[in-house]
mmCIF file of N, CA, C and O in Angstrom:
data_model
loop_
_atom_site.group_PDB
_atom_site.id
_atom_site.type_symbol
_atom_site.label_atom_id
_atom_site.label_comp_id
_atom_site.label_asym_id
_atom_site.label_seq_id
_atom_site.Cartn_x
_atom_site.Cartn_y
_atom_site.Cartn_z
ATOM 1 N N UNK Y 1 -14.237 3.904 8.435
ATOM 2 C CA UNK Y 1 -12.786 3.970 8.350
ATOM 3 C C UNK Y 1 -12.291 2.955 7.330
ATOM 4 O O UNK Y 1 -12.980 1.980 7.031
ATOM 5 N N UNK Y 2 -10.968 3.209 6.741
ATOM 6 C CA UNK Y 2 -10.569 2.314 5.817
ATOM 7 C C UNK Y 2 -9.164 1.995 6.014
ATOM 8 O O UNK Y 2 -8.604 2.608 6.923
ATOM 9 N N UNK Y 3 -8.418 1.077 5.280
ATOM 10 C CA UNK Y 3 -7.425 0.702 5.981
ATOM 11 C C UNK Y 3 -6.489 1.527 5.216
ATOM 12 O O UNK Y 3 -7.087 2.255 4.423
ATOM 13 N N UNK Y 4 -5.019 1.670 5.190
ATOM 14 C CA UNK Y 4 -4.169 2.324 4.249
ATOM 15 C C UNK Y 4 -2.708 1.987 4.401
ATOM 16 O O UNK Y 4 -2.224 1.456 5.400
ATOM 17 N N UNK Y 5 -2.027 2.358 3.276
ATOM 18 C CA UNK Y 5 -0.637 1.676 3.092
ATOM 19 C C UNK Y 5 0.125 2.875 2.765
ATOM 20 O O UNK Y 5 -0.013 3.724 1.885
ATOM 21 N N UNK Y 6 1.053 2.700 3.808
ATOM 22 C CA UNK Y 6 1.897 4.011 3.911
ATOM 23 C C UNK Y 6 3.356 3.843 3.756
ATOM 24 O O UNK Y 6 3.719 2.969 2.969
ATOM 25 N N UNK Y 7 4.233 4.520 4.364
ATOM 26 C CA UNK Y 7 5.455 4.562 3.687
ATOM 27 C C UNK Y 7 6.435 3.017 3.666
ATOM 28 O O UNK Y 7 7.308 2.842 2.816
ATOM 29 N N UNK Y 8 6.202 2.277 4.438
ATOM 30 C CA UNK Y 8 6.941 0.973 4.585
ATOM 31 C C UNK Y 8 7.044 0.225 3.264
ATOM 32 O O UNK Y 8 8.070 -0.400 2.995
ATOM 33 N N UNK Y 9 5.938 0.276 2.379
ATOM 34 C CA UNK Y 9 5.656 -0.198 1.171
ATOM 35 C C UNK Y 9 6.271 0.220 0.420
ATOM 36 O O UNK Y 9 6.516 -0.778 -0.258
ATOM 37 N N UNK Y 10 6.993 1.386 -0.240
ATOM 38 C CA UNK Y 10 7.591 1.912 -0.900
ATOM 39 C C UNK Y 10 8.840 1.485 -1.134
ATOM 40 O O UNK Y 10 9.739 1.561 -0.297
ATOM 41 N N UNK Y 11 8.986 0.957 -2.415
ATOM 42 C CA UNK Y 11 10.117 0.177 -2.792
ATOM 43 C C UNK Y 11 9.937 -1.250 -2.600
ATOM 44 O O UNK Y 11 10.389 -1.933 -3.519
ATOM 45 N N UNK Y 12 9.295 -1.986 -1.469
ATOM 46 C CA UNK Y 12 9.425 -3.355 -1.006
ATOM 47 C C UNK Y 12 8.118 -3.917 -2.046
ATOM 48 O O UNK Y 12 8.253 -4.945 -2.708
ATOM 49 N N UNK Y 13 7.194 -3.312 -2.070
ATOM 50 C CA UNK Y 13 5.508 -3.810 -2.579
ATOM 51 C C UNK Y 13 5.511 -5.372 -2.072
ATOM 52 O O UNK Y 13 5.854 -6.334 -2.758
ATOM 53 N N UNK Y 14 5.348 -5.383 -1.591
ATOM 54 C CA UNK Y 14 5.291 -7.035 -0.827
ATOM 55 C C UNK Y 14 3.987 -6.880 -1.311
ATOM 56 O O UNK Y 14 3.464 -5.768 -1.237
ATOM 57 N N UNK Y 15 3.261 -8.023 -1.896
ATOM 58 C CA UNK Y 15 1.466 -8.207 -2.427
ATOM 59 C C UNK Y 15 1.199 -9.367 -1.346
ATOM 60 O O UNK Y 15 0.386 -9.941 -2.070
ATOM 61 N N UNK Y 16 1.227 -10.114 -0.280
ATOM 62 C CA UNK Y 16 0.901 -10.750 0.474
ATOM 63 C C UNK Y 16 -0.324 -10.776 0.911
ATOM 64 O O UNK Y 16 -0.958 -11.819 1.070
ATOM 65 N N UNK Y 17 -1.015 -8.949 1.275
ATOM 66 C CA UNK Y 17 -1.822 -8.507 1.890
ATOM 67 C C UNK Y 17 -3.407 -8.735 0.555
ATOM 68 O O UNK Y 17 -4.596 -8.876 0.841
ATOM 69 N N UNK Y 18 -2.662 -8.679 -1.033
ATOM 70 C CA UNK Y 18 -3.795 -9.033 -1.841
ATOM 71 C C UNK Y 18 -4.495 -10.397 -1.703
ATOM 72 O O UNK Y 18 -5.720 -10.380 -1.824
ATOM 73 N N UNK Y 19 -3.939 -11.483 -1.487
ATOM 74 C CA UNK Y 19 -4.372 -12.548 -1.793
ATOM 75 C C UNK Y 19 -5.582 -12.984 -0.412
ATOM 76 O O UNK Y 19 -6.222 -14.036 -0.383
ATOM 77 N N UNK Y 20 -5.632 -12.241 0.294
ATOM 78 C CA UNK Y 20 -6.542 -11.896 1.724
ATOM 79 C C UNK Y 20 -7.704 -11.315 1.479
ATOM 80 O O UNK Y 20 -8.783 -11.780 1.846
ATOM 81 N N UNK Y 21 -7.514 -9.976 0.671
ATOM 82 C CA UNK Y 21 -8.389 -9.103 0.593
ATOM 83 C C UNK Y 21 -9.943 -9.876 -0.311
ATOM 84 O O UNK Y 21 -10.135 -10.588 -1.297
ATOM 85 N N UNK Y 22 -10.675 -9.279 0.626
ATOM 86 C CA UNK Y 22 -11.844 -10.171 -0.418
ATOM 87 C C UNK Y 22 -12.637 -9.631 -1.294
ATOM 88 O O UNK Y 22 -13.599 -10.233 -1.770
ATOM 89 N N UNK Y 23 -12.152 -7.861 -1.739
ATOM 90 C CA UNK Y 23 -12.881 -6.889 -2.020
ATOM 91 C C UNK Y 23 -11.416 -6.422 -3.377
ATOM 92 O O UNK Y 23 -11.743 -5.507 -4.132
ATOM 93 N N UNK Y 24 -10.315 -6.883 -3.553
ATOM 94 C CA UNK Y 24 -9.900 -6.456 -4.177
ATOM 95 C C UNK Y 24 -9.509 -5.519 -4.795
ATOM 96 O O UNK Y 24 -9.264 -5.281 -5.978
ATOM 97 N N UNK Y 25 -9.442 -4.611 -3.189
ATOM 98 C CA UNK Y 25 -9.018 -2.886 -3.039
ATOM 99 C C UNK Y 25 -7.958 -2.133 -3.554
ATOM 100 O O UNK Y 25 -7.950 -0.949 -3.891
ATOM 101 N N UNK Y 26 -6.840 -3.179 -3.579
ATOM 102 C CA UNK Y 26 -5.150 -2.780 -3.773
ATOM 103 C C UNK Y 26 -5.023 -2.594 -5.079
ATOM 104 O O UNK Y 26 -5.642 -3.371 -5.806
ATOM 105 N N UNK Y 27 -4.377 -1.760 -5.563
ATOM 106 C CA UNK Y 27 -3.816 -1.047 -6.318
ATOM 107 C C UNK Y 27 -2.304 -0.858 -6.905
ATOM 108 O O UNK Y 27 -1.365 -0.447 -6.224
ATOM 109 N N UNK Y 28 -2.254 -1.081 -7.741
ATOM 110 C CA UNK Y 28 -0.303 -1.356 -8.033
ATOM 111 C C UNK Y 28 -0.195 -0.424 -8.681
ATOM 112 O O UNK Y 28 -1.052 0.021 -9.444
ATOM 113 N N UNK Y 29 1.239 0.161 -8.403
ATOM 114 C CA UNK Y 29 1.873 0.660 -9.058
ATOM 115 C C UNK Y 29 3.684 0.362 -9.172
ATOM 116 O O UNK Y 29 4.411 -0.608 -8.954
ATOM 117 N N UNK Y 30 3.905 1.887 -9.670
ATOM 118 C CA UNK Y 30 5.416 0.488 -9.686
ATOM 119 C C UNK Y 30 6.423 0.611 -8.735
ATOM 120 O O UNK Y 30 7.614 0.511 -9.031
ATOM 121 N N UNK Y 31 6.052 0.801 -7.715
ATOM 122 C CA UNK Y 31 6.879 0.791 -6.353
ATOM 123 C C UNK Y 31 6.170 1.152 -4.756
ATOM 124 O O UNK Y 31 6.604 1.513 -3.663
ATOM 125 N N UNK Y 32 4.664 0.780 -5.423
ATOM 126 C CA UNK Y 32 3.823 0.889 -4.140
ATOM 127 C C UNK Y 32 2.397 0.750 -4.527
ATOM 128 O O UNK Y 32 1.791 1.127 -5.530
ATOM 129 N N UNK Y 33 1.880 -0.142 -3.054
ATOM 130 C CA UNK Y 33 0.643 -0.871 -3.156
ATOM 131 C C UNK Y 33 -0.413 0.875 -2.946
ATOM 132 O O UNK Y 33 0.146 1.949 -2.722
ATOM 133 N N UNK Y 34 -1.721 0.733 -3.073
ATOM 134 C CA UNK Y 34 -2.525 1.952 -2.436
ATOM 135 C C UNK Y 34 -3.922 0.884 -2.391
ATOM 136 O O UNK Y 34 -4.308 0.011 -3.168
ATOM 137 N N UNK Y 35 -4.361 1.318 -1.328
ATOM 138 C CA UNK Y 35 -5.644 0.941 -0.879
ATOM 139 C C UNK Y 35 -6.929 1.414 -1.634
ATOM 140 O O UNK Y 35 -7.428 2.106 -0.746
ATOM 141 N N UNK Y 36 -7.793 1.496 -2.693
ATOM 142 C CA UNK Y 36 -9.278 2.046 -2.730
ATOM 143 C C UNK Y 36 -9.958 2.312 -1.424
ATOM 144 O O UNK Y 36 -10.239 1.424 -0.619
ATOM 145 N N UNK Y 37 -10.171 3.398 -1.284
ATOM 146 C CA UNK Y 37 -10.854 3.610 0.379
ATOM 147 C C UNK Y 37 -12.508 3.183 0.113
ATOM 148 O O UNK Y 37 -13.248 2.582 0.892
ATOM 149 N N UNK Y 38 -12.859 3.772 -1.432
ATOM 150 C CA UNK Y 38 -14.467 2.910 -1.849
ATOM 151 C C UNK Y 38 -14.339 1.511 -2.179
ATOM 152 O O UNK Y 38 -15.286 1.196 -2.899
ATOM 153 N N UNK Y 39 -13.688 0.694 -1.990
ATOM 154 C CA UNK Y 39 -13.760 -0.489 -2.176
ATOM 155 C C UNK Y 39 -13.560 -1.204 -1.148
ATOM 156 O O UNK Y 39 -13.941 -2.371 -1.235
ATOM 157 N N UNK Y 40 -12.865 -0.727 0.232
ATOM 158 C CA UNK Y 40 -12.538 -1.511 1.670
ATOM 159 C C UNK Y 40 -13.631 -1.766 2.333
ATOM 160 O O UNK Y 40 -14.685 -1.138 2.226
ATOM 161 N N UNK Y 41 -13.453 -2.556 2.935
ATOM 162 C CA UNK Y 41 -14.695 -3.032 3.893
ATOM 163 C C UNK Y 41 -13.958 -2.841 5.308
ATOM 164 O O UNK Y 41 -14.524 -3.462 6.207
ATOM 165 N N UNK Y 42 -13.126 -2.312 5.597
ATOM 166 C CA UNK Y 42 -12.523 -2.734 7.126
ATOM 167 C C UNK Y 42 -12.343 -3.959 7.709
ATOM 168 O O UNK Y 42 -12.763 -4.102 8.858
ATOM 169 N N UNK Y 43 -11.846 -4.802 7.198
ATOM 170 C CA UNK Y 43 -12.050 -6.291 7.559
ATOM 171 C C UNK Y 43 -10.664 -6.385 8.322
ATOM 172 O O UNK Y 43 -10.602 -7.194 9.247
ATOM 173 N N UNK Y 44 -9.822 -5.814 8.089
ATOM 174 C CA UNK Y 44 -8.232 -5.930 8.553
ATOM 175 C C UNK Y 44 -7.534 -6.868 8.066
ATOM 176 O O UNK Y 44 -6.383 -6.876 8.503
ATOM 177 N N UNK Y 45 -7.847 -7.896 7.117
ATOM 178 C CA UNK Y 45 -7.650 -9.326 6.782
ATOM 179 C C UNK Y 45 -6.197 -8.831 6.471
ATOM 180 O O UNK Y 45 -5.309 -9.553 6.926
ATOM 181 N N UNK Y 46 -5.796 -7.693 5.755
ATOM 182 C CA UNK Y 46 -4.264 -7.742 4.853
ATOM 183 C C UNK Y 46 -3.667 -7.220 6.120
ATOM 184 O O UNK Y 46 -2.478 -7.528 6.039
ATOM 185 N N UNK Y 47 -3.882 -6.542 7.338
ATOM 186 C CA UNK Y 47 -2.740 -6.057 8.278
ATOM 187 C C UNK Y 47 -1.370 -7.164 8.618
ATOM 188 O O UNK Y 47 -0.156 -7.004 8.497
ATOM 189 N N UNK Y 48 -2.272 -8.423 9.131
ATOM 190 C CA UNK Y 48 -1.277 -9.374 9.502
ATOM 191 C C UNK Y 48 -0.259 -9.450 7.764
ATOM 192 O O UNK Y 48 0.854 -8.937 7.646
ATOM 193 N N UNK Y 49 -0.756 -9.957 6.987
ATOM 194 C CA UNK Y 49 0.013 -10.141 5.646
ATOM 195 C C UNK Y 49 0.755 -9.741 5.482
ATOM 196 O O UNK Y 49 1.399 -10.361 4.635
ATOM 197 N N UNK Y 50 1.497 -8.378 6.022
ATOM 198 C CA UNK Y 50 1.846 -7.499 5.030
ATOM 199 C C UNK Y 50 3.583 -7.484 5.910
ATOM 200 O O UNK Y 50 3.931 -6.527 6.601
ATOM 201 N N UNK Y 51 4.256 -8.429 5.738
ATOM 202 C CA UNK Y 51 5.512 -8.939 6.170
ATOM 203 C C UNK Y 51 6.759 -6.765 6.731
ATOM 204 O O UNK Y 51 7.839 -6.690 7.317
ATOM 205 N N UNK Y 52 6.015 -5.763 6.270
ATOM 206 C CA UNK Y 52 6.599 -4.914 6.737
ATOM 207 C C UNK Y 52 6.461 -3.733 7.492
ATOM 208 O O UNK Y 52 7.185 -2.762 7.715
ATOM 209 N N UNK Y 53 4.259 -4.419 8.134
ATOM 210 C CA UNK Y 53 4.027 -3.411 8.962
ATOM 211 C C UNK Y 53 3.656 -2.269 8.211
ATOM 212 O O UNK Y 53 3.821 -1.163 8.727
ATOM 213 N N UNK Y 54 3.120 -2.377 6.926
ATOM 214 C CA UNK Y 54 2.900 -0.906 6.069
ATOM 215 C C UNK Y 54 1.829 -0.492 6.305
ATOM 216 O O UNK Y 54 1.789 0.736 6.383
ATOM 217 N N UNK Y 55 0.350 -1.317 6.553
ATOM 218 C CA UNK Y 55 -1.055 -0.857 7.043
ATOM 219 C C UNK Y 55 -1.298 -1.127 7.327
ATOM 220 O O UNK Y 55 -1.281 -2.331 7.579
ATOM 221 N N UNK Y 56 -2.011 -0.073 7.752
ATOM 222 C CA UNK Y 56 -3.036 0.345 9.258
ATOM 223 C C UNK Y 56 -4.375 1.289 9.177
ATOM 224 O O UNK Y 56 -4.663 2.318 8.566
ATOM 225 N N UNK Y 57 -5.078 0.386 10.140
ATOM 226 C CA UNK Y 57 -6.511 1.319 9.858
ATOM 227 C C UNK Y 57 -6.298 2.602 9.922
ATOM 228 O O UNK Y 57 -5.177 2.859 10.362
ATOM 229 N N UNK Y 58 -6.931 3.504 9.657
ATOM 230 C CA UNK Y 58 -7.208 4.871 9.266
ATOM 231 C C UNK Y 58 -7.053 5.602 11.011
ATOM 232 O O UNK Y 58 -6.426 6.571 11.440
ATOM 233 N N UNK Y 59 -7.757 4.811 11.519
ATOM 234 C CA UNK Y 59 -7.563 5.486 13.525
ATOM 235 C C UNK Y 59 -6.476 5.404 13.588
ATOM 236 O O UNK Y 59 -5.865 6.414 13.937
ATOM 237 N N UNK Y 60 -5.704 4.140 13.273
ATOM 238 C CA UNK Y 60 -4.901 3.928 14.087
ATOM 239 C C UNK Y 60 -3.104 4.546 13.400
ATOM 240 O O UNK Y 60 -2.011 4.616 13.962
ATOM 241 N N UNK Y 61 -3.439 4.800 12.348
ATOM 242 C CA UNK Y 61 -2.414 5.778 11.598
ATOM 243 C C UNK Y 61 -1.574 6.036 12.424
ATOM 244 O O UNK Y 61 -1.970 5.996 13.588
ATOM 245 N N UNK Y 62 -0.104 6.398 12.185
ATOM 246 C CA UNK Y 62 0.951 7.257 12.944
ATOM 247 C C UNK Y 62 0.479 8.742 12.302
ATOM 248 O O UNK Y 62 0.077 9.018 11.172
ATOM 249 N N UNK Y 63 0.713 9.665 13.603
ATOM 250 C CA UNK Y 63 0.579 11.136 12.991
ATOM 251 C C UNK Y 63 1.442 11.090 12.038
ATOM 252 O O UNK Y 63 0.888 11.669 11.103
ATOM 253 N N UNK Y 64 2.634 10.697 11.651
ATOM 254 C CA UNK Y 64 4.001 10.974 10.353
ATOM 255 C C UNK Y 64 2.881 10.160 9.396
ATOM 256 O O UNK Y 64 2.868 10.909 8.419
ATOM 257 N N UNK Y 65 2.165 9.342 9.162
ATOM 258 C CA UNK Y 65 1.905 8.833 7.892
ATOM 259 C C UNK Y 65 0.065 9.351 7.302
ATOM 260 O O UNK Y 65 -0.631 8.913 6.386
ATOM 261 N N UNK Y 66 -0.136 10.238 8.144
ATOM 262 C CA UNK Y 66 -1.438 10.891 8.025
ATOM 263 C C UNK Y 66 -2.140 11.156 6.548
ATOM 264 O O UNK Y 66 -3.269 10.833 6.180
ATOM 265 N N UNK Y 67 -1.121 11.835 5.842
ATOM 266 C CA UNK Y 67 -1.004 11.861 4.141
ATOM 267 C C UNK Y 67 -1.537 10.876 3.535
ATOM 268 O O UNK Y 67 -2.424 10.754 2.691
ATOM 269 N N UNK Y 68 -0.584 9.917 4.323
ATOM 270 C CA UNK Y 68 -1.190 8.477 3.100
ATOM 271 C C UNK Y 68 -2.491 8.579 3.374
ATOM 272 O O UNK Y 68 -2.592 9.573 2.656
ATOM 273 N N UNK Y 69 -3.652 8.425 3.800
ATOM 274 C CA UNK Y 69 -4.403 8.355 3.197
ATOM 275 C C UNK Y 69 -5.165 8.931 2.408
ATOM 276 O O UNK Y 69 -6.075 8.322 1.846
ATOM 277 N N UNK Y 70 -4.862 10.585 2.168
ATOM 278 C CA UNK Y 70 -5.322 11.016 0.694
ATOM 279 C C UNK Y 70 -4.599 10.752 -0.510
ATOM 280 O O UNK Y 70 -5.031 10.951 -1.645
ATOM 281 N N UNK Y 71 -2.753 10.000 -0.011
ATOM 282 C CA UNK Y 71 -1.958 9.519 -1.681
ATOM 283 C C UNK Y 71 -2.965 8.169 -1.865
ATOM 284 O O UNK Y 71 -3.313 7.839 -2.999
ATOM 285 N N UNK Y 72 -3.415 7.402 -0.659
ATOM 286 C CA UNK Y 72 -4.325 6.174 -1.314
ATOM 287 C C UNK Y 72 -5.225 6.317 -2.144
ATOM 288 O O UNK Y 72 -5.495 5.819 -3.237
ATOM 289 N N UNK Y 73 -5.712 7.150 -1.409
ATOM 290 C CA UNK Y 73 -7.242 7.803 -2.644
ATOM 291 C C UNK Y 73 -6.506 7.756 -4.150
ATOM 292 O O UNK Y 73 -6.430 6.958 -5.084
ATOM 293 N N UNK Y 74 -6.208 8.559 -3.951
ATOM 294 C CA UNK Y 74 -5.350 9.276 -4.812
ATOM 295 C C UNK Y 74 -4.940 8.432 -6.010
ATOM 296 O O UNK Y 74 -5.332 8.517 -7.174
ATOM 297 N N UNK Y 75 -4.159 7.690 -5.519
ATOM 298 C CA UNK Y 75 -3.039 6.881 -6.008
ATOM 299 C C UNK Y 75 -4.081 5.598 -6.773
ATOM 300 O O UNK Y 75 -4.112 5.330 -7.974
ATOM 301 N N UNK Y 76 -4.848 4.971 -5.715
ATOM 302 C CA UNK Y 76 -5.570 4.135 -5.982
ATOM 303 C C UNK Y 76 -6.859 4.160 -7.661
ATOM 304 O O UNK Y 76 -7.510 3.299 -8.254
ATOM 305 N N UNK Y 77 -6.618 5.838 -7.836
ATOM 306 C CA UNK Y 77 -7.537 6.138 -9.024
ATOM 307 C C UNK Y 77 -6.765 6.435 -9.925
ATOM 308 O O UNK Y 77 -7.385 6.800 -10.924
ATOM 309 N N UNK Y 78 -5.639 6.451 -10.047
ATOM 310 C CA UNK Y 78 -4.726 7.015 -11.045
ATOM 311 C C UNK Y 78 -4.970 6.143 -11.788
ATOM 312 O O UNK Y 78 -5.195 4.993 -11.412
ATOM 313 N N UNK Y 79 -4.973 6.597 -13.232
ATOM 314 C CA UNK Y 79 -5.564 5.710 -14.683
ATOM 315 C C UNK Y 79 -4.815 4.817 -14.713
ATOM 316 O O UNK Y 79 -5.355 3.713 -14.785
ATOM 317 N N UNK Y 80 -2.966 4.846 -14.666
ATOM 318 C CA UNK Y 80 -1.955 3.765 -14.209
ATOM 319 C C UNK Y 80 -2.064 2.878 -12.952
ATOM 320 O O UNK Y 80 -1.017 2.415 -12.499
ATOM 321 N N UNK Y 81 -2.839 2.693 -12.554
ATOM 322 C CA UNK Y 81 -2.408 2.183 -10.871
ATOM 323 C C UNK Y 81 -3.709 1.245 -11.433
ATOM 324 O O UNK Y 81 -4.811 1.790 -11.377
ATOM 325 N N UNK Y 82 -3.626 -0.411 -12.081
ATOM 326 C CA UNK Y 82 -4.594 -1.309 -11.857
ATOM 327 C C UNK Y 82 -4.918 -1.739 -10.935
ATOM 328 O O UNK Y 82 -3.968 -1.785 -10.153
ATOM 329 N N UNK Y 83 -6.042 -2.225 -10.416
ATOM 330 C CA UNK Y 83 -6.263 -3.826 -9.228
ATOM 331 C C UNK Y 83 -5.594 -4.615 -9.518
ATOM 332 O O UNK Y 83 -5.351 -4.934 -10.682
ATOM 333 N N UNK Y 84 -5.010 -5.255 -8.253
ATOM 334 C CA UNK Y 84 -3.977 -6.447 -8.309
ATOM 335 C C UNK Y 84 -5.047 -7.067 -7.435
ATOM 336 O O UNK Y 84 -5.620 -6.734 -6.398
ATOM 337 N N UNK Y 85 -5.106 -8.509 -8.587
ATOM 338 C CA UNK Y 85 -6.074 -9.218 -7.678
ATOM 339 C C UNK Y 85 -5.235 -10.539 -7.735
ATOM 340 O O UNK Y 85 -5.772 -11.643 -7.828
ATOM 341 N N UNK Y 86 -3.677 -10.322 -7.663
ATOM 342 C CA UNK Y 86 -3.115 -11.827 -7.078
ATOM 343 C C UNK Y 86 -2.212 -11.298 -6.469
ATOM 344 O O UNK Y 86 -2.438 -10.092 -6.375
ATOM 345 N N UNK Y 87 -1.121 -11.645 -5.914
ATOM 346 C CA UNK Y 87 0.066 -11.798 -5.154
ATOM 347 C C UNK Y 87 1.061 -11.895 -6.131
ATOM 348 O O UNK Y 87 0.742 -12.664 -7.037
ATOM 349 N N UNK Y 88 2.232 -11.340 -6.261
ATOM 350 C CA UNK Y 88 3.405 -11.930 -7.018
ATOM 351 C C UNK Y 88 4.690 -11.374 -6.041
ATOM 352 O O UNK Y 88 4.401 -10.547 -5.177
ATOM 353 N N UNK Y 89 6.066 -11.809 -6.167
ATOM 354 C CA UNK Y 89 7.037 -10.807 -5.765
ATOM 355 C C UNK Y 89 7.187 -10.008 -5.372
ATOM 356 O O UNK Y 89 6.836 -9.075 -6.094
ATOM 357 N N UNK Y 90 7.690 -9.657 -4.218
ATOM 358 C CA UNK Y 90 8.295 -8.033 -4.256
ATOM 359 C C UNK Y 90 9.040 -7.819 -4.948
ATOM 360 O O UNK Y 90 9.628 -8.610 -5.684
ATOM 361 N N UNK Y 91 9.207 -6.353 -4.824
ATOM 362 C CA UNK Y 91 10.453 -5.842 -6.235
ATOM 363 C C UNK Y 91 11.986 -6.642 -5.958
ATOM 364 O O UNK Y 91 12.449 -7.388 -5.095
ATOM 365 N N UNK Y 92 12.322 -6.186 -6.873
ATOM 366 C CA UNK Y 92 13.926 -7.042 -6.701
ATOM 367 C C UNK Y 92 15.002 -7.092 -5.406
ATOM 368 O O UNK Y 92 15.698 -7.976 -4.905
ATOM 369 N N UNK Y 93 14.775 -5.744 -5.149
ATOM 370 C CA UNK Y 93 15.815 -5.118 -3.874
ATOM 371 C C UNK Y 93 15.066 -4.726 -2.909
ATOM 372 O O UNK Y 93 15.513 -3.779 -2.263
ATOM 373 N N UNK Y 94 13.640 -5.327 -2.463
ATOM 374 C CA UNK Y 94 12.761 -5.130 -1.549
ATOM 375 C C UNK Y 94 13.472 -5.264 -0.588
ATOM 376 O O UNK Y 94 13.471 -4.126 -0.117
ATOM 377 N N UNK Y 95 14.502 -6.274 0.464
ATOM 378 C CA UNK Y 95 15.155 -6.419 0.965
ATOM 379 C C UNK Y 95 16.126 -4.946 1.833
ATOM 380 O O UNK Y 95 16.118 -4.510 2.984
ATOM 381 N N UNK Y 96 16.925 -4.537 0.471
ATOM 382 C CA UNK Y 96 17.691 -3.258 0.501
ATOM 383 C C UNK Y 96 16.416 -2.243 1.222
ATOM 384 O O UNK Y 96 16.711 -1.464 2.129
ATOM 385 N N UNK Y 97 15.571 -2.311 0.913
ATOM 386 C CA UNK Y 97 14.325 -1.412 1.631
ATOM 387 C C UNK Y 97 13.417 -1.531 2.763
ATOM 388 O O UNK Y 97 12.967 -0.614 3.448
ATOM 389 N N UNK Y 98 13.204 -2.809 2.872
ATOM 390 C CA UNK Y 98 12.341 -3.309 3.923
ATOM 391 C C UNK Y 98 13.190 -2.361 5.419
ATOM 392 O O UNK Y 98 14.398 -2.279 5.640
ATOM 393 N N UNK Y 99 12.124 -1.809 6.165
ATOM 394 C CA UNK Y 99 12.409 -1.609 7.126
ATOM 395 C C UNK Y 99 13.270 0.235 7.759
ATOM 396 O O UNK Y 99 13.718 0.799 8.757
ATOM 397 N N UNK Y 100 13.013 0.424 6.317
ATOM 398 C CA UNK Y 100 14.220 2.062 5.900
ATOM 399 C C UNK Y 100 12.949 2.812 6.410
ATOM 400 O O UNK Y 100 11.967 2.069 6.392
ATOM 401 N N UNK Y 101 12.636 4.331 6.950
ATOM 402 C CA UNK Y 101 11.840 5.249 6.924
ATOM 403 C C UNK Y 101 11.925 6.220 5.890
ATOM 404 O O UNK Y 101 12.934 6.361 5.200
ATOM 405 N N UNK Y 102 10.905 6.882 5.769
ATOM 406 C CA UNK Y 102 11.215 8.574 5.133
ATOM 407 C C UNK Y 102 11.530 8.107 4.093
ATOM 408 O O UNK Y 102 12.677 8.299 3.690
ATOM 409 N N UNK Y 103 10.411 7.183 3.165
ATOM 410 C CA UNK Y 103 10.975 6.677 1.377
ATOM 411 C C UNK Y 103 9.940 7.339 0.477
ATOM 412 O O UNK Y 103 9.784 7.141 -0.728
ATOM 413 N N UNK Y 104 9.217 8.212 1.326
ATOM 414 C CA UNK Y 104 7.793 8.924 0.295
ATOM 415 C C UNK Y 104 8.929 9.374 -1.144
ATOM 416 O O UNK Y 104 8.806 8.757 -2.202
ATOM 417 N N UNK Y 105 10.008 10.512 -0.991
ATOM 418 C CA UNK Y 105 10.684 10.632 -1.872
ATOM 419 C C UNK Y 105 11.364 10.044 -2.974
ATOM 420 O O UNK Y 105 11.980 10.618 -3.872
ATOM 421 N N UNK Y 106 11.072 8.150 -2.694
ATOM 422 C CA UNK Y 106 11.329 6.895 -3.795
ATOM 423 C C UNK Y 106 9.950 6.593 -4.129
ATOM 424 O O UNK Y 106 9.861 5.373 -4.267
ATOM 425 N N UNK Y 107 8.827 7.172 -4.322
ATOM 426 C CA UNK Y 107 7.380 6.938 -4.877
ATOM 427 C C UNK Y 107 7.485 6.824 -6.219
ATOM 428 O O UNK Y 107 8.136 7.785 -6.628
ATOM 429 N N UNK Y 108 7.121 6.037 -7.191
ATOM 430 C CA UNK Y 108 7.406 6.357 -8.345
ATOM 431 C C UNK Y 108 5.122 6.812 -8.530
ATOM 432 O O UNK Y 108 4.258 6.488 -7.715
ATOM 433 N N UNK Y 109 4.962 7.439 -9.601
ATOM 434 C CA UNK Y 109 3.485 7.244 -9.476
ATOM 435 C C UNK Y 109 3.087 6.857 -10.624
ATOM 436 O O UNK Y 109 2.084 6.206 -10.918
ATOM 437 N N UNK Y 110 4.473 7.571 -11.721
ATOM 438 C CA UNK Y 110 3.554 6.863 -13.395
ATOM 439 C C UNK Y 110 5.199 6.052 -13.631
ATOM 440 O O UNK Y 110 5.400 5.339 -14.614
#
């Protein structure tokens, strides 16, 4: 199983959960983190980190966020989407977002 980052992230990208990771799984883009599912180890280290509750192991998924983990795959290989192997900021108006549902439709991907 692998861990994954689902809709809470969207818009906020809080990177908290990178500076944990010891495998350097996460993935940026420009309004949301994605997990490498070949690069996780299951360690859980980024769950606590992640100041908005965005991931969760793969079991333990909500049925509503089931998807995410093929947009992680996904997302995580897109030629745009580098490894973030530090922490910086959330986006500007992370705030305005933190905590909103149903933001798959604010995804940006390129």
């Amino acid at each position: 199983m692998t861990f994954v980052v689902t809709d809470a992230c969207i818009q906020c990208r809080y990177t908290d959960c990178v500076d944990v990771c010891p495998m350097s799984c996460f993935h940026e883009g420009p309004n949301f983190l994605a997990i490498n599912p070949d690069e996780c180890i299951d360690c859980s280290m980024c769950v606590p980190e992640c100041p908005v509750g965005a991931i969760y192991s793969e079991e333990d998924l909500p049925a509503d966020q089931r998807h995410f983990v093929a947009l992680n795959a996904e997302l995580s290989r897109h030629p745009g989407w580098k490894p973030l192997l530090k922490a910086k900021g959330p986006l500007p108006d992370h705030a305005e977002w933190a905590g909103r549902k149903g933001k798959l439709g604010q995804l940006v991907i390129d």
